[in-house]
Amino acid sequence: MIIIINSVYSYLLIAHSYLRWLVVSALVFQIVWFYVANKRGDILTRRKFDLLILLLIVLNLQFVLGWLLYLESPLVNAFWEGAPKTVKMRSLRFFGIEHMTMMSLAVGLSNLVVIRARKKIGTACFAWLFKSYMLVGVMIFTSVPWAFSPFTSRPNWR
């Protein structure tokens, strides 16, 4: 049973690690897209909204993989087994609380923004989308365990 769980954990970790790059690319694309569309005075059309939904699906897929990984993670299990002591250990605290909390908030905010954007089809709402996704981007980019991160360092590629 433990071998199967470790195997599932390894596959989830690899999938989550590689999908991160698709999420980062999608997020950068969205921020640039919203900025340019705002400068041009574009209107949110149904087709543009569909693209926004597609990019949100990528983020939500990564989020589901992240939660599955969270539930299987030996780091998270170690954190919760000794929470009073491990809360002082940066790496365990990062994966036990900080990473998942910030990512959950970012994905929740992103979903709320898209729900509100649906009501704004036909209007020039790209300034609002840009500001909203800048906040989402900051939340995500500061919560990813980059190889250069001062919080916790993980390889960029597994």
Short mmCIF file of N, CA and C in Angstrom, two decimals:
data_model
loop_
_atom_site.label_atom_id
_atom_site.label_comp_id
_atom_site.label_asym_id
_atom_site.label_seq_id
_atom_site.Cartn_x
_atom_site.Cartn_y
_atom_site.Cartn_z
N MET A 1 0.83 -1.20 0.00
CA MET A 1 0.00 0.00 0.00
C MET A 1 0.87 1.26 0.00
N ILE A 2 1.92 1.28 0.80
CA ILE A 2 2.79 2.46 0.87
C ILE A 2 3.50 2.68 -0.46
N ILE A 3 3.88 1.60 -1.13
CA ILE A 3 4.54 1.72 -2.43
C ILE A 3 3.60 2.37 -3.44
N ILE A 4 2.33 1.99 -3.41
CA ILE A 4 1.35 2.57 -4.33
C ILE A 4 1.18 4.05 -4.02
N ILE A 5 1.07 4.41 -2.76
CA ILE A 5 0.90 5.81 -2.38
C ILE A 5 2.12 6.62 -2.81
N ASN A 6 3.32 6.11 -2.56
CA ASN A 6 4.53 6.83 -2.96
C ASN A 6 4.58 6.99 -4.47
N SER A 7 4.12 5.97 -5.19
CA SER A 7 4.10 6.04 -6.65
C SER A 7 3.12 7.12 -7.12
N VAL A 8 1.93 7.16 -6.53
CA VAL A 8 0.94 8.19 -6.86
C VAL A 8 1.50 9.56 -6.53
N TYR A 9 2.12 9.69 -5.38
CA TYR A 9 2.72 10.96 -4.97
C TYR A 9 3.77 11.42 -5.98
N SER A 10 4.62 10.51 -6.42
CA SER A 10 5.67 10.86 -7.38
C SER A 10 5.08 11.34 -8.70
N TYR A 11 4.06 10.65 -9.18
CA TYR A 11 3.42 11.06 -10.44
C TYR A 11 2.71 12.40 -10.29
N LEU A 12 2.03 12.59 -9.17
CA LEU A 12 1.36 13.87 -8.92
C LEU A 12 2.37 15.01 -8.84
N LEU A 13 3.49 14.76 -8.17
CA LEU A 13 4.52 15.79 -8.03
C LEU A 13 5.09 16.19 -9.39
N ILE A 14 5.35 15.21 -10.23
CA ILE A 14 5.89 15.50 -11.57
C ILE A 14 4.85 16.25 -12.41
N ALA A 15 3.61 15.79 -12.39
CA ALA A 15 2.55 16.45 -13.16
C ALA A 15 2.35 17.89 -12.67
N HIS A 16 2.32 18.07 -11.37
CA HIS A 16 2.13 19.40 -10.79
C HIS A 16 3.31 20.31 -11.13
N SER A 17 4.50 19.77 -11.11
CA SER A 17 5.70 20.54 -11.42
C SER A 17 5.71 21.01 -12.87
N TYR A 18 5.37 20.12 -13.80
CA TYR A 18 5.38 20.50 -15.21
C TYR A 18 4.20 21.38 -15.60
N LEU A 19 3.04 21.11 -15.01
CA LEU A 19 1.87 21.94 -15.32
C LEU A 19 2.06 23.37 -14.80
N ARG A 20 2.92 23.53 -13.83
CA ARG A 20 3.23 24.87 -13.31
C ARG A 20 3.64 25.81 -14.44
N TRP A 21 4.42 25.28 -15.38
CA TRP A 21 4.92 26.12 -16.46
C TRP A 21 3.81 26.54 -17.41
N LEU A 22 2.82 25.69 -17.59
CA LEU A 22 1.67 26.07 -18.40
C LEU A 22 0.85 27.15 -17.69
N VAL A 23 0.69 27.01 -16.39
CA VAL A 23 -0.03 28.01 -15.60
C VAL A 23 0.71 29.34 -15.63
N VAL A 24 2.02 29.31 -15.42
CA VAL A 24 2.81 30.55 -15.44
C VAL A 24 2.71 31.20 -16.82
N SER A 25 2.82 30.41 -17.87
CA SER A 25 2.72 30.95 -19.23
C SER A 25 1.34 31.56 -19.47
N ALA A 26 0.30 30.86 -19.05
CA ALA A 26 -1.07 31.36 -19.21
C ALA A 26 -1.28 32.65 -18.44
N LEU A 27 -0.75 32.70 -17.24
CA LEU A 27 -0.91 33.90 -16.42
C LEU A 27 -0.18 35.10 -17.02
N VAL A 28 1.03 34.89 -17.47
CA VAL A 28 1.78 35.97 -18.12
C VAL A 28 1.05 36.42 -19.39
N PHE A 29 0.56 35.45 -20.17
CA PHE A 29 -0.20 35.78 -21.38
C PHE A 29 -1.41 36.63 -21.04
N GLN A 30 -2.15 36.24 -20.01
CA GLN A 30 -3.35 36.98 -19.63
C GLN A 30 -3.02 38.41 -19.21
N ILE A 31 -2.00 38.56 -18.40
CA ILE A 31 -1.66 39.90 -17.92
C ILE A 31 -1.26 40.80 -19.09
N VAL A 32 -0.45 40.28 -20.01
CA VAL A 32 -0.06 41.06 -21.19
C VAL A 32 -1.28 41.33 -22.06
N TRP A 33 -2.09 40.32 -22.27
CA TRP A 33 -3.31 40.47 -23.08
C TRP A 33 -4.22 41.55 -22.51
N PHE A 34 -4.47 41.51 -21.20
CA PHE A 34 -5.35 42.49 -20.57
C PHE A 34 -4.76 43.90 -20.66
N TYR A 35 -3.47 44.00 -20.49
CA TYR A 35 -2.81 45.31 -20.57
C TYR A 35 -2.96 45.91 -21.98
N VAL A 36 -2.64 45.10 -23.00
CA VAL A 36 -2.73 45.57 -24.38
C VAL A 36 -4.18 45.88 -24.76
N ALA A 37 -5.09 45.00 -24.39
CA ALA A 37 -6.50 45.21 -24.71
C ALA A 37 -7.03 46.48 -24.03
N ASN A 38 -6.58 46.75 -22.82
CA ASN A 38 -6.99 47.96 -22.13
C ASN A 38 -6.46 49.20 -22.86
N LYS A 39 -5.21 49.17 -23.26
CA LYS A 39 -4.61 50.30 -23.96
C LYS A 39 -5.32 50.57 -25.29
N ARG A 40 -5.80 49.51 -25.96
CA ARG A 40 -6.48 49.67 -27.24
C ARG A 40 -7.96 49.99 -27.06
N GLY A 41 -8.47 49.88 -25.83
CA GLY A 41 -9.88 50.14 -25.57
C GLY A 41 -10.79 49.03 -26.06
N ASP A 42 -10.27 47.81 -26.07
CA ASP A 42 -11.06 46.66 -26.55
C ASP A 42 -12.25 46.39 -25.65
N ILE A 43 -13.21 45.70 -26.23
CA ILE A 43 -14.40 45.28 -25.52
C ILE A 43 -14.32 43.76 -25.32
N LEU A 44 -14.77 43.31 -24.17
CA LEU A 44 -14.79 41.87 -23.90
C LEU A 44 -15.91 41.23 -24.70
N THR A 45 -15.55 40.38 -25.63
CA THR A 45 -16.53 39.67 -26.44
C THR A 45 -16.72 38.26 -25.89
N ARG A 46 -17.71 37.59 -26.41
CA ARG A 46 -17.96 36.21 -25.99
C ARG A 46 -16.77 35.32 -26.33
N ARG A 47 -16.16 35.54 -27.48
CA ARG A 47 -15.00 34.74 -27.89
C ARG A 47 -13.80 34.97 -26.95
N LYS A 48 -13.58 36.22 -26.58
CA LYS A 48 -12.49 36.52 -25.65
C LYS A 48 -12.79 35.94 -24.27
N PHE A 49 -14.06 35.97 -23.89
CA PHE A 49 -14.44 35.37 -22.61
C PHE A 49 -14.19 33.87 -22.63
N ASP A 50 -14.47 33.21 -23.76
CA ASP A 50 -14.21 31.77 -23.89
C ASP A 50 -12.72 31.46 -23.71
N LEU A 51 -11.87 32.32 -24.23
CA LEU A 51 -10.43 32.15 -24.03
C LEU A 51 -10.08 32.30 -22.55
N LEU A 52 -10.72 33.25 -21.90
CA LEU A 52 -10.51 33.45 -20.47
C LEU A 52 -10.91 32.20 -19.69
N ILE A 53 -12.01 31.57 -20.09
CA ILE A 53 -12.46 30.32 -19.45
C ILE A 53 -11.45 29.21 -19.68
N LEU A 54 -10.93 29.10 -20.88
CA LEU A 54 -9.94 28.07 -21.19
C LEU A 54 -8.70 28.22 -20.30
N LEU A 55 -8.24 29.44 -20.13
CA LEU A 55 -7.08 29.68 -19.28
C LEU A 55 -7.40 29.40 -17.81
N LEU A 56 -8.64 29.67 -17.41
CA LEU A 56 -9.07 29.37 -16.04
C LEU A 56 -9.11 27.86 -15.80
N ILE A 57 -9.47 27.10 -16.82
CA ILE A 57 -9.50 25.63 -16.70
C ILE A 57 -8.09 25.10 -16.41
N VAL A 58 -7.10 25.67 -17.07
CA VAL A 58 -5.70 25.26 -16.82
C VAL A 58 -5.34 25.52 -15.36
N LEU A 59 -5.70 26.68 -14.86
CA LEU A 59 -5.41 27.03 -13.46
C LEU A 59 -6.14 26.09 -12.50
N ASN A 60 -7.41 25.80 -12.79
CA ASN A 60 -8.18 24.92 -11.92
C ASN A 60 -7.68 23.48 -11.95
N LEU A 61 -7.21 23.04 -13.10
CA LEU A 61 -6.62 21.70 -13.20
C LEU A 61 -5.37 21.60 -12.31
N GLN A 62 -4.54 22.62 -12.38
CA GLN A 62 -3.35 22.66 -11.53
C GLN A 62 -3.74 22.69 -10.05
N PHE A 63 -4.81 23.40 -9.74
CA PHE A 63 -5.29 23.50 -8.37
C PHE A 63 -5.75 22.14 -7.84
N VAL A 64 -6.49 21.40 -8.66
CA VAL A 64 -6.95 20.06 -8.25
C VAL A 64 -5.75 19.13 -8.06
N LEU A 65 -4.81 19.18 -8.99
CA LEU A 65 -3.59 18.37 -8.82
C LEU A 65 -2.85 18.77 -7.54
N GLY A 66 -2.81 20.06 -7.27
CA GLY A 66 -2.16 20.54 -6.05
C GLY A 66 -2.81 20.02 -4.79
N TRP A 67 -4.14 19.99 -4.76
CA TRP A 67 -4.83 19.47 -3.58
C TRP A 67 -4.62 17.97 -3.42
N LEU A 68 -4.62 17.25 -4.53
CA LEU A 68 -4.34 15.81 -4.45
C LEU A 68 -2.92 15.58 -3.94
N LEU A 69 -2.00 16.37 -4.42
CA LEU A 69 -0.62 16.28 -3.97
C LEU A 69 -0.51 16.63 -2.49
N TYR A 70 -1.23 17.64 -2.07
CA TYR A 70 -1.25 18.07 -0.66
C TYR A 70 -1.71 16.93 0.24
N LEU A 71 -2.73 16.23 -0.19
CA LEU A 71 -3.27 15.14 0.63
C LEU A 71 -2.34 13.93 0.70
N GLU A 72 -1.46 13.78 -0.27
CA GLU A 72 -0.53 12.65 -0.32
C GLU A 72 0.89 13.00 0.14
N SER A 73 1.18 14.25 0.35
CA SER A 73 2.55 14.71 0.59
C SER A 73 3.11 14.29 1.94
N PRO A 74 4.30 13.68 1.93
CA PRO A 74 4.95 13.37 3.21
C PRO A 74 5.38 14.64 3.96
N LEU A 75 5.70 15.70 3.23
CA LEU A 75 6.05 16.96 3.90
C LEU A 75 4.86 17.52 4.66
N VAL A 76 3.70 17.50 4.03
CA VAL A 76 2.49 18.01 4.68
C VAL A 76 2.12 17.12 5.86
N ASN A 77 2.22 15.81 5.67
CA ASN A 77 1.92 14.89 6.78
C ASN A 77 2.86 15.14 7.95
N ALA A 78 4.14 15.35 7.66
CA ALA A 78 5.11 15.64 8.73
C ALA A 78 4.77 16.94 9.43
N PHE A 79 4.33 17.92 8.66
CA PHE A 79 3.94 19.20 9.26
C PHE A 79 2.78 19.02 10.24
N TRP A 80 1.72 18.35 9.80
CA TRP A 80 0.53 18.23 10.64
C TRP A 80 0.72 17.27 11.81
N GLU A 81 1.64 16.33 11.71
CA GLU A 81 1.89 15.41 12.82
C GLU A 81 2.55 16.11 14.00
N GLY A 82 3.35 17.11 13.72
CA GLY A 82 4.03 17.82 14.81
C GLY A 82 3.81 19.31 14.73
N ALA A 83 2.59 19.73 14.41
CA ALA A 83 2.28 21.13 14.11
C ALA A 83 2.82 22.15 15.12
N PRO A 84 2.74 21.96 16.41
CA PRO A 84 3.28 23.00 17.29
C PRO A 84 4.79 23.24 17.10
N LYS A 85 5.52 22.18 16.81
CA LYS A 85 6.97 22.31 16.62
C LYS A 85 7.31 22.65 15.17
N THR A 86 6.62 22.00 14.24
CA THR A 86 6.97 22.16 12.82
C THR A 86 6.54 23.49 12.25
N VAL A 87 5.68 24.22 12.95
CA VAL A 87 5.28 25.54 12.46
C VAL A 87 6.47 26.50 12.44
N LYS A 88 7.50 26.17 13.19
CA LYS A 88 8.71 26.99 13.22
C LYS A 88 9.72 26.57 12.16
N MET A 89 9.42 25.48 11.46
CA MET A 89 10.32 24.99 10.41
C MET A 89 9.83 25.52 9.06
N ARG A 90 10.61 26.39 8.45
CA ARG A 90 10.19 27.14 7.26
C ARG A 90 9.67 26.26 6.13
N SER A 91 10.41 25.24 5.75
CA SER A 91 10.03 24.42 4.61
C SER A 91 8.73 23.66 4.88
N LEU A 92 8.61 23.08 6.06
CA LEU A 92 7.39 22.34 6.39
C LEU A 92 6.19 23.27 6.50
N ARG A 93 6.38 24.43 7.11
CA ARG A 93 5.29 25.40 7.23
C ARG A 93 4.85 25.91 5.85
N PHE A 94 5.83 26.13 4.97
CA PHE A 94 5.51 26.62 3.63
C PHE A 94 4.56 25.65 2.92
N PHE A 95 4.91 24.36 2.92
CA PHE A 95 4.08 23.38 2.22
C PHE A 95 2.86 22.98 3.03
N GLY A 96 2.94 23.05 4.35
CA GLY A 96 1.80 22.66 5.20
C GLY A 96 0.69 23.69 5.25
N ILE A 97 1.06 24.98 5.16
CA ILE A 97 0.04 26.03 5.29
C ILE A 97 0.14 27.08 4.19
N GLU A 98 1.30 27.71 4.06
CA GLU A 98 1.42 28.92 3.26
C GLU A 98 1.14 28.71 1.77
N HIS A 99 1.77 27.72 1.19
CA HIS A 99 1.62 27.48 -0.25
C HIS A 99 0.16 27.20 -0.61
N MET A 100 -0.46 26.27 0.08
CA MET A 100 -1.83 25.90 -0.25
C MET A 100 -2.81 27.01 0.07
N THR A 101 -2.59 27.74 1.13
CA THR A 101 -3.49 28.85 1.47
C THR A 101 -3.45 29.93 0.39
N MET A 102 -2.25 30.36 0.03
CA MET A 102 -2.13 31.42 -0.97
C MET A 102 -2.63 30.96 -2.34
N MET A 103 -2.33 29.74 -2.72
CA MET A 103 -2.80 29.24 -4.01
C MET A 103 -4.32 29.10 -4.01
N SER A 104 -4.89 28.64 -2.92
CA SER A 104 -6.35 28.53 -2.83
C SER A 104 -7.01 29.89 -2.94
N LEU A 105 -6.44 30.88 -2.27
CA LEU A 105 -6.98 32.24 -2.37
C LEU A 105 -6.84 32.79 -3.79
N ALA A 106 -5.70 32.54 -4.43
CA ALA A 106 -5.47 33.03 -5.79
C ALA A 106 -6.43 32.38 -6.78
N VAL A 107 -6.63 31.09 -6.67
CA VAL A 107 -7.53 30.39 -7.58
C VAL A 107 -8.98 30.81 -7.30
N GLY A 108 -9.33 30.96 -6.04
CA GLY A 108 -10.67 31.44 -5.70
C GLY A 108 -10.93 32.83 -6.27
N LEU A 109 -9.96 33.72 -6.12
CA LEU A 109 -10.09 35.07 -6.66
C LEU A 109 -10.19 35.03 -8.18
N SER A 110 -9.39 34.22 -8.81
CA SER A 110 -9.42 34.09 -10.27
C SER A 110 -10.79 33.61 -10.74
N ASN A 111 -11.36 32.64 -10.06
CA ASN A 111 -12.69 32.16 -10.41
C ASN A 111 -13.75 33.24 -10.21
N LEU A 112 -13.65 34.00 -9.13
CA LEU A 112 -14.60 35.10 -8.90
C LEU A 112 -14.48 36.17 -9.98
N VAL A 113 -13.26 36.48 -10.38
CA VAL A 113 -13.04 37.48 -11.43
C VAL A 113 -13.70 37.02 -12.73
N VAL A 114 -13.54 35.77 -13.08
CA VAL A 114 -14.13 35.26 -14.32
C VAL A 114 -15.66 35.25 -14.23
N ILE A 115 -16.20 34.91 -13.08
CA ILE A 115 -17.65 34.95 -12.90
C ILE A 115 -18.17 36.38 -13.09
N ARG A 116 -17.47 37.33 -12.51
CA ARG A 116 -17.87 38.74 -12.68
C ARG A 116 -17.65 39.22 -14.10
N ALA A 117 -16.60 38.72 -14.77
CA ALA A 117 -16.31 39.14 -16.14
C ALA A 117 -17.42 38.68 -17.09
N ARG A 118 -18.06 37.58 -16.77
CA ARG A 118 -19.16 37.10 -17.62
C ARG A 118 -20.27 38.14 -17.71
N LYS A 119 -20.50 38.84 -16.62
CA LYS A 119 -21.53 39.88 -16.61
C LYS A 119 -21.08 41.14 -17.35
N LYS A 120 -19.79 41.23 -17.63
CA LYS A 120 -19.24 42.42 -18.27
C LYS A 120 -18.97 42.22 -19.77
N ILE A 121 -19.45 41.11 -20.32
CA ILE A 121 -19.29 40.90 -21.76
C ILE A 121 -20.00 42.05 -22.48
N GLY A 122 -19.30 42.62 -23.45
CA GLY A 122 -19.85 43.75 -24.18
C GLY A 122 -19.37 45.09 -23.64
N THR A 123 -18.55 45.06 -22.60
CA THR A 123 -18.02 46.31 -22.04
C THR A 123 -16.49 46.31 -22.12
N ALA A 124 -15.92 47.46 -21.91
CA ALA A 124 -14.47 47.60 -21.88
C ALA A 124 -14.01 47.41 -20.43
N CYS A 125 -13.78 46.17 -20.06
CA CYS A 125 -13.45 45.85 -18.66
C CYS A 125 -12.02 45.35 -18.50
N PHE A 126 -11.17 45.60 -19.50
CA PHE A 126 -9.83 45.04 -19.45
C PHE A 126 -8.94 45.70 -18.39
N ALA A 127 -9.21 46.95 -18.03
CA ALA A 127 -8.44 47.59 -16.95
C ALA A 127 -8.71 46.86 -15.64
N TRP A 128 -9.97 46.54 -15.40
CA TRP A 128 -10.35 45.81 -14.20
C TRP A 128 -9.76 44.40 -14.21
N LEU A 129 -9.82 43.73 -15.37
CA LEU A 129 -9.23 42.40 -15.48
C LEU A 129 -7.72 42.45 -15.25
N PHE A 130 -7.06 43.46 -15.80
CA PHE A 130 -5.62 43.61 -15.62
C PHE A 130 -5.28 43.76 -14.13
N LYS A 131 -5.96 44.64 -13.44
CA LYS A 131 -5.69 44.86 -12.01
C LYS A 131 -5.97 43.59 -11.20
N SER A 132 -7.07 42.94 -11.52
CA SER A 132 -7.43 41.72 -10.78
C SER A 132 -6.40 40.63 -10.99
N TYR A 133 -5.97 40.44 -12.23
CA TYR A 133 -5.01 39.37 -12.51
C TYR A 133 -3.60 39.74 -12.09
N MET A 134 -3.31 41.00 -11.94
CA MET A 134 -2.02 41.38 -11.34
C MET A 134 -1.98 40.90 -9.88
N LEU A 135 -3.09 41.06 -9.19
CA LEU A 135 -3.16 40.59 -7.81
C LEU A 135 -3.05 39.06 -7.76
N VAL A 136 -3.76 38.38 -8.64
CA VAL A 136 -3.67 36.92 -8.72
C VAL A 136 -2.23 36.50 -9.03
N GLY A 137 -1.61 37.20 -9.98
CA GLY A 137 -0.24 36.89 -10.36
C GLY A 137 0.74 37.04 -9.21
N VAL A 138 0.60 38.12 -8.46
CA VAL A 138 1.48 38.33 -7.30
C VAL A 138 1.29 37.21 -6.29
N MET A 139 0.05 36.85 -6.04
CA MET A 139 -0.23 35.78 -5.09
C MET A 139 0.40 34.46 -5.55
N ILE A 140 0.28 34.17 -6.82
CA ILE A 140 0.81 32.91 -7.34
C ILE A 140 2.33 32.93 -7.41
N PHE A 141 2.89 33.98 -8.01
CA PHE A 141 4.34 34.02 -8.20
C PHE A 141 5.12 34.04 -6.88
N THR A 142 4.55 34.64 -5.85
CA THR A 142 5.25 34.66 -4.55
C THR A 142 5.06 33.36 -3.78
N SER A 143 4.12 32.54 -4.21
CA SER A 143 3.83 31.29 -3.48
C SER A 143 4.35 30.04 -4.17
N VAL A 144 4.95 30.18 -5.32
CA VAL A 144 5.53 29.03 -6.02
C VAL A 144 6.90 28.74 -5.39
N PRO A 145 7.21 27.49 -5.11
CA PRO A 145 8.54 27.17 -4.57
C PRO A 145 9.61 27.15 -5.67
N TRP A 146 10.00 28.32 -6.12
CA TRP A 146 11.01 28.45 -7.17
C TRP A 146 12.36 27.97 -6.66
N ALA A 147 13.24 27.65 -7.57
CA ALA A 147 14.60 27.23 -7.21
C ALA A 147 15.35 28.36 -6.51
N PHE A 148 15.01 29.60 -6.81
CA PHE A 148 15.68 30.77 -6.23
C PHE A 148 14.92 31.37 -5.04
N SER A 149 13.83 30.73 -4.63
CA SER A 149 12.97 31.28 -3.58
C SER A 149 13.68 31.34 -2.22
N PRO A 150 13.55 32.47 -1.51
CA PRO A 150 14.12 32.55 -0.17
C PRO A 150 13.28 31.77 0.86
N PHE A 151 12.04 31.43 0.51
CA PHE A 151 11.17 30.73 1.44
C PHE A 151 11.45 29.24 1.48
N THR A 152 11.47 28.63 0.33
CA THR A 152 11.79 27.22 0.22
C THR A 152 12.19 26.94 -1.22
N SER A 153 13.22 26.23 -1.40
CA SER A 153 13.77 26.02 -2.73
C SER A 153 13.45 24.62 -3.22
N ARG A 154 12.90 24.55 -4.41
CA ARG A 154 12.62 23.28 -5.07
C ARG A 154 13.11 23.39 -6.51
N PRO A 155 13.47 22.30 -7.11
CA PRO A 155 13.92 22.37 -8.51
C PRO A 155 12.81 22.87 -9.42
N ASN A 156 13.17 23.66 -10.43
CA ASN A 156 12.17 24.16 -11.37
C ASN A 156 11.66 23.05 -12.28
N TRP A 157 12.46 22.03 -12.51
CA TRP A 157 12.07 20.89 -13.34
C TRP A 157 12.33 19.60 -12.57
N ARG A 158 11.40 18.69 -12.60
CA ARG A 158 11.56 17.39 -11.92
C ARG A 158 11.71 16.31 -12.94
#
